[in-house]
Short mmCIF file of C-alpha atoms and ligand atoms in Angstrom, two decimals:
data_model
loop_
_atom_site.label_atom_id
_atom_site.label_comp_id
_atom_site.label_asym_id
_atom_site.label_seq_id
_atom_site.Cartn_x
_atom_site.Cartn_y
_atom_site.Cartn_z
CA UNK A 897 78.55 38.72 31.94
CA UNK A 898 80.99 37.27 34.86
CA UNK A 899 81.97 33.96 34.42
CA UNK A 900 83.70 32.02 37.16
CA UNK A 901 84.15 28.86 37.27
CA UNK A 902 84.65 26.88 40.68
CA UNK A 903 86.47 23.47 41.22
CA UNK A 904 83.28 21.48 42.32
CA UNK A 905 79.42 21.89 42.82
CA UNK A 906 80.52 22.78 46.50
CA UNK A 907 82.38 25.64 46.08
CA UNK A 908 80.55 26.54 42.88
CA UNK A 909 77.90 27.09 45.07
CA UNK A 910 79.56 29.41 48.06
CA UNK A 911 80.57 31.77 44.65
CA UNK A 912 77.45 30.92 43.61
CA UNK A 913 75.49 32.65 47.35
CA UNK A 914 78.31 35.54 47.34
CA UNK A 915 78.00 36.68 44.23
CA UNK A 916 72.69 36.27 45.84
CA UNK A 917 73.96 38.04 49.18
CA UNK A 918 76.20 40.92 47.13
CA UNK A 919 73.47 42.11 44.95
CA UNK A 920 70.83 41.50 48.01
CA UNK A 921 73.23 44.18 49.99
CA UNK A 922 72.40 46.53 47.03
CA UNK A 923 69.50 46.50 46.84
CA UNK A 924 67.37 48.92 45.98
CA UNK A 925 63.44 48.56 46.36
CA UNK A 926 61.84 49.11 50.12
CA UNK A 927 61.23 45.57 50.34
CA UNK A 928 64.20 42.51 49.17
CA UNK A 929 62.77 40.98 46.63
CA UNK A 930 64.52 37.23 45.35
CA UNK A 931 63.71 35.51 42.58
CA UNK A 932 63.30 31.63 42.97
CA UNK A 933 64.50 28.89 40.40
CA UNK A 934 64.20 25.46 41.57
CA UNK A 935 65.91 21.59 39.93
CA UNK A 936 68.51 20.97 41.44
CA UNK A 937 71.25 22.94 39.91
CA UNK A 938 70.34 25.53 43.02
CA UNK A 939 70.17 23.26 46.06
CA UNK A 940 73.10 24.12 47.75
CA UNK A 941 73.58 27.40 46.79
CA UNK A 942 70.20 28.10 48.99
CA UNK A 943 72.70 26.30 51.75
CA UNK A 944 75.26 28.05 51.45
CA UNK A 945 71.89 31.33 52.03
CA UNK A 946 71.14 29.36 54.70
CA UNK A 947 74.06 29.16 56.39
CA UNK A 948 74.10 32.69 55.78
CA UNK A 949 71.16 33.49 57.17
CA UNK A 950 72.22 31.52 60.24
CA UNK A 951 75.68 33.30 60.19
CA UNK A 952 73.46 37.09 60.91
CA UNK A 953 74.19 38.20 57.97
CA UNK A 954 71.49 38.09 55.76
CA UNK A 955 67.56 37.96 57.28
CA UNK A 956 65.22 36.49 54.52
CA UNK A 957 62.11 37.58 56.81
CA UNK A 958 60.63 40.05 56.07
CA UNK A 959 61.60 38.89 51.79
CA UNK A 960 59.51 39.13 48.95
CA UNK A 961 60.04 35.39 46.38
CA UNK A 962 58.81 35.64 43.23
CA UNK A 963 59.97 31.89 41.42
CA UNK A 964 60.05 31.96 37.54
CA UNK A 965 57.81 28.43 36.29
CA UNK A 966 54.42 26.50 37.81
CA UNK A 967 52.97 24.36 35.85
CA UNK A 968 49.54 23.97 34.62
CA UNK A 969 47.33 20.98 35.62
CA UNK A 970 48.63 20.01 38.92
CA UNK A 971 47.61 20.65 41.54
CA UNK A 972 48.91 23.50 44.10
CA UNK A 973 49.06 20.62 46.63
CA UNK A 974 50.79 18.11 44.04
CA UNK A 975 54.05 17.91 45.59
CA UNK A 976 55.56 18.22 42.90
CA UNK A 977 54.31 21.35 41.84
CA UNK A 978 56.82 24.97 42.13
CA UNK A 979 54.67 26.17 45.01
CA UNK A 980 55.44 23.25 46.64
CA UNK A 981 59.27 22.46 45.83
CA UNK A 982 59.76 26.19 46.74
CA UNK A 983 58.59 26.05 49.66
CA UNK A 984 60.21 22.99 50.57
CA UNK A 985 63.36 23.37 49.11
CA UNK A 986 63.60 26.94 49.92
CA UNK A 987 61.09 28.81 52.23
CA UNK A 988 61.56 26.25 54.74
CA UNK A 989 65.75 25.63 54.18
CA UNK A 990 66.18 30.35 54.17
CA UNK A 991 63.31 30.60 56.27
CA UNK A 992 61.56 32.93 53.39
CA UNK A 993 58.09 33.15 54.62
CA UNK A 994 55.29 30.90 52.23
CA UNK A 995 52.81 34.14 52.77
CA UNK A 996 55.63 36.60 51.63
CA UNK A 997 56.45 33.27 48.24
CA UNK A 998 54.71 34.18 45.07
CA UNK A 999 54.57 30.87 42.54
CA UNK A 1000 53.08 31.31 38.59
CA UNK A 1001 48.47 30.72 38.95
CA UNK A 1002 48.68 27.88 36.66
CA UNK A 1003 44.98 27.17 37.39
CA UNK A 1004 41.75 28.81 35.96
CA UNK A 1005 38.55 28.38 33.82
CA UNK A 1006 40.22 28.39 30.15
CA UNK A 1007 43.68 29.71 29.29
CA UNK A 1008 42.63 33.58 28.93
CA UNK A 1009 42.24 33.79 31.91
CA UNK A 1010 45.31 32.16 33.08
CA UNK A 1011 46.75 33.64 30.58
CA UNK A 1012 45.69 36.85 32.32
CA UNK A 1013 46.29 36.18 35.58
CA UNK A 1014 50.46 35.74 34.18
CA UNK A 1015 50.06 39.28 33.72
CA UNK A 1016 49.24 40.53 37.10
CA UNK A 1017 52.37 38.32 37.15
CA UNK A 1018 54.45 40.61 35.97
CA UNK A 1019 52.12 43.46 37.77
CA UNK A 1020 52.85 42.53 41.56
CA UNK A 1021 57.28 41.19 40.79
CA UNK A 1022 56.73 45.47 39.21
CA UNK A 1023 54.77 46.83 42.28
CA UNK A 1024 57.11 44.85 44.79
CA UNK A 1025 59.75 46.86 43.34
CA UNK A 1026 61.42 44.76 40.70
CA UNK A 1027 63.03 41.44 41.35
CA UNK A 1028 66.50 42.14 42.93
CA UNK A 1029 68.46 38.83 42.54
CA UNK A 1030 67.41 36.18 39.82
CA UNK A 1031 68.41 32.91 40.87
CA UNK A 1032 68.11 31.09 37.64
CA UNK A 1033 69.30 27.33 36.25
CA UNK A 1034 69.37 26.39 32.72
CA UNK A 1035 68.22 23.50 31.29
CA UNK A 1036 69.90 20.81 29.14
CA UNK A 1037 68.37 22.37 25.99
CA UNK A 1038 69.18 25.89 26.56
CA UNK A 1039 66.08 26.97 28.78
CA UNK A 1040 65.55 29.46 31.49
CA UNK A 1041 62.75 28.99 33.69
CA UNK A 1042 60.67 27.48 31.27
CA UNK A 1043 60.80 29.61 28.22
CA UNK A 1044 61.64 26.29 25.69
CA UNK A 1045 64.34 27.15 22.73
CA UNK A 1046 62.08 29.52 19.97
CA UNK A 1047 60.55 31.17 23.57
CA UNK A 1048 60.70 35.98 21.94
CA UNK A 1049 63.63 37.04 23.66
CA UNK A 1050 61.42 39.90 25.09
CA UNK A 1051 58.56 37.64 25.90
CA UNK A 1052 56.61 38.29 29.53
CA UNK A 1053 55.32 35.74 32.09
CA UNK A 1054 52.89 33.45 29.82
CA UNK A 1055 51.47 29.62 29.45
CA UNK A 1056 54.08 27.84 27.42
CA UNK A 1057 53.91 24.04 26.07
CA UNK A 1058 57.26 22.15 27.97
CA UNK A 1059 59.68 20.65 25.14
CA UNK A 1060 59.69 16.43 25.03
CA UNK A 1061 63.05 16.83 25.93
CA UNK A 1062 61.79 18.71 29.67
CA UNK A 1063 60.02 16.32 30.27
CA UNK A 1064 61.48 13.11 30.23
CA UNK A 1065 63.86 15.43 32.17
CA UNK A 1066 61.37 16.30 34.80
CA UNK A 1067 59.99 12.55 34.60
CA UNK A 1068 62.48 11.23 37.44
CA UNK A 1069 59.79 13.51 39.67
CA UNK A 1070 56.81 11.86 38.63
CA UNK A 1071 55.47 8.41 38.63
CA UNK A 1072 57.14 8.40 34.71
CA UNK A 1073 56.63 10.62 31.19
CA UNK A 1074 52.38 10.56 31.11
CA UNK A 1075 52.63 12.22 34.60
CA UNK A 1076 54.02 15.34 33.73
CA UNK A 1077 52.76 18.07 32.18
CA UNK A 1078 52.40 18.64 28.90
CA UNK A 1079 52.14 23.12 29.75
CA UNK A 1080 53.27 25.78 32.71
CA UNK A 1081 52.76 29.08 33.12
CA UNK A 1082 57.06 30.62 33.24
CA UNK A 1083 58.45 34.46 33.82
CA UNK A 1084 59.25 35.49 30.16
CA UNK A 1085 62.48 36.20 28.94
CA UNK A 1086 61.91 40.25 29.30
CA UNK A 1087 60.68 39.57 32.19
CA UNK A 1088 63.86 38.37 33.51
CA UNK A 1089 66.12 40.71 32.04
CA UNK A 1090 63.95 43.10 34.50
CA UNK A 1091 65.81 41.95 37.34
CA UNK A 1092 69.14 44.09 38.59
CA UNK A 1093 70.69 41.19 39.12
CA UNK A 1094 71.20 36.98 37.21
CA UNK A 1095 72.75 34.57 39.00
CA UNK A 1096 72.97 31.60 37.14
CA UNK A 1097 75.05 28.34 38.37
CA UNK A 1098 75.00 24.60 36.30
CA UNK A 1099 77.04 21.59 37.38
CA UNK A 1100 77.80 18.84 35.25
CA UNK A 1101 78.79 17.46 32.20
CA UNK A 1102 75.27 17.05 30.89
CA UNK A 1103 75.27 21.43 30.89
CA UNK A 1104 78.43 21.53 29.35
CA UNK A 1105 76.40 22.08 25.51
CA UNK A 1106 73.47 24.50 27.42
CA UNK A 1107 76.68 27.06 28.95
CA UNK A 1108 78.46 27.49 26.08
CA UNK A 1109 75.80 28.09 23.98
CA UNK A 1110 74.94 30.52 26.96
CA UNK A 1111 78.04 32.29 27.17
CA UNK A 1112 80.09 32.24 24.17
CA UNK A 1113 77.24 31.26 21.06
CA UNK A 1114 74.98 33.36 18.77
CA UNK A 1115 72.61 35.86 20.95
CA UNK A 1116 69.57 33.78 19.62
CA UNK A 1117 65.80 32.39 20.51
CA UNK A 1118 67.18 29.00 19.87
CA UNK A 1119 68.96 29.31 23.67
CA UNK A 1120 67.96 30.88 25.82
CA UNK A 1121 70.73 31.32 28.25
CA UNK A 1122 72.02 33.73 26.08
CA UNK A 1123 69.58 36.41 26.49
CA UNK A 1124 71.97 37.10 29.65
CA UNK A 1125 74.54 38.70 27.38
CA UNK A 1126 71.96 41.27 26.86
CA UNK A 1127 71.75 41.52 31.47
CA UNK A 1128 74.34 43.96 32.23
CA UNK A 1129 74.51 42.02 35.64
CA UNK A 1130 75.06 38.89 34.65
CA UNK A 1131 76.90 36.46 36.90
CA UNK A 1132 77.06 32.50 35.32
CA UNK A 1133 78.57 30.52 37.92
CA UNK A 1134 79.29 26.70 36.68
CA UNK A 1135 81.55 23.41 37.67
CA UNK A 1136 84.76 22.43 35.37
CA UNK A 1137 82.26 19.60 33.89
CA UNK A 1138 79.61 22.67 33.02
CA UNK A 1139 82.51 24.64 31.62
CA UNK A 1140 84.19 21.70 29.80
CA UNK A 1141 82.97 23.95 26.43
CA UNK A 1142 84.28 26.87 27.08
CA UNK A 1143 86.94 28.62 24.58
CA UNK A 1144 86.68 32.22 26.13
CA UNK A 1145 88.54 30.27 29.60
CA UNK A 1146 91.79 31.43 29.98
CA UNK A 1147 90.06 35.38 29.93
CA UNK A 1148 87.24 34.05 32.90
CA UNK A 1149 89.64 33.07 35.19
CA UNK A 1150 92.16 36.07 34.35
CA UNK A 1151 89.11 38.43 35.32
CA UNK A 1152 87.82 36.67 38.39
CA UNK A 1153 90.88 37.18 40.33
CA UNK A 1154 89.88 40.28 40.46
CA UNK A 1155 86.23 39.73 41.34
CA UNK A 1156 84.32 41.76 44.40
CA UNK A 1157 82.42 39.16 46.43
CA UNK A 1158 84.34 38.89 48.69
CA UNK A 1159 85.77 35.39 47.29
C1 GLP B 581 63.52 23.07 35.07
C2 GLP B 581 63.00 24.31 36.04
C3 GLP B 581 64.36 25.28 35.80
C4 GLP B 581 65.69 24.76 36.07
C5 GLP B 581 65.96 23.38 35.06
C6 GLP B 581 67.10 22.88 35.10
O1 GLP B 581 63.30 22.73 34.22
N1 GLP B 581 61.97 24.86 35.00
O2 GLP B 581 63.82 26.80 36.37
O3 GLP B 581 66.46 25.65 35.58
O4 GLP B 581 64.70 22.62 34.39
O5 GLP B 581 67.08 21.55 36.35
P1 GLP B 581 67.85 21.03 36.76
O6 GLP B 581 68.77 22.44 37.93
O7 GLP B 581 67.96 20.33 38.44
O8 GLP B 581 68.95 20.66 36.02
#
């Protein structure tokens, strides 16, 4: 795992974009496949990717995107559905075609149908050649995607109940807590780990505890983010505030000096 500590959230976005572009350039499949995360954390990163595309350093017009997760119980057309959020905040920003955007399907006649669609989602990722670079944020409780604490470290894409804290954190996007869906379909931690590179970005003091647990805590389902410790190519990029709980910082600073992302 590489841990990069940036002075500011803006600098963290620049580092994260460099790590994503570096990972995409070395992709092995026929098609470039980018794993997409919602949330406020990667917005600066998407802006940096857009700037790189504008400079001609990367082209997302043929890229396939796979979202980490989607709510269950709201229509795809709902402005807070992750499909609409990703169209707005990623496709329209970096130029990834909407036709190339895949989002888990949270609709169905039954839980069994949604479960079958979730399994098909994992198969679709494999059929596309696997995710080259998975962009990740982290929840204040350590969740990845919507893998809440106690999620199996080998879980596959499936329907999950949202934690109370996650629903409260996301209530700001809805007209009150009671409007926030109670369930989601999320890529599993096993699914996420199959991406060739993981790039996690976190900024702000409210993420410091989760980052310390994910990077330096025990590998544990109690902190889903700790699964990055198992991945052979995981990059964690934080600003000073989110790095506040890290004990091994001198080493990260030292190691970062030798990194190759063109920074
Ligand atoms: C959301 C998403 C996660 C995201 C996290 C943090 O609920 N499902 O993928 O990483 O919460 O969001 P933010 O970046 O806004 O803090």
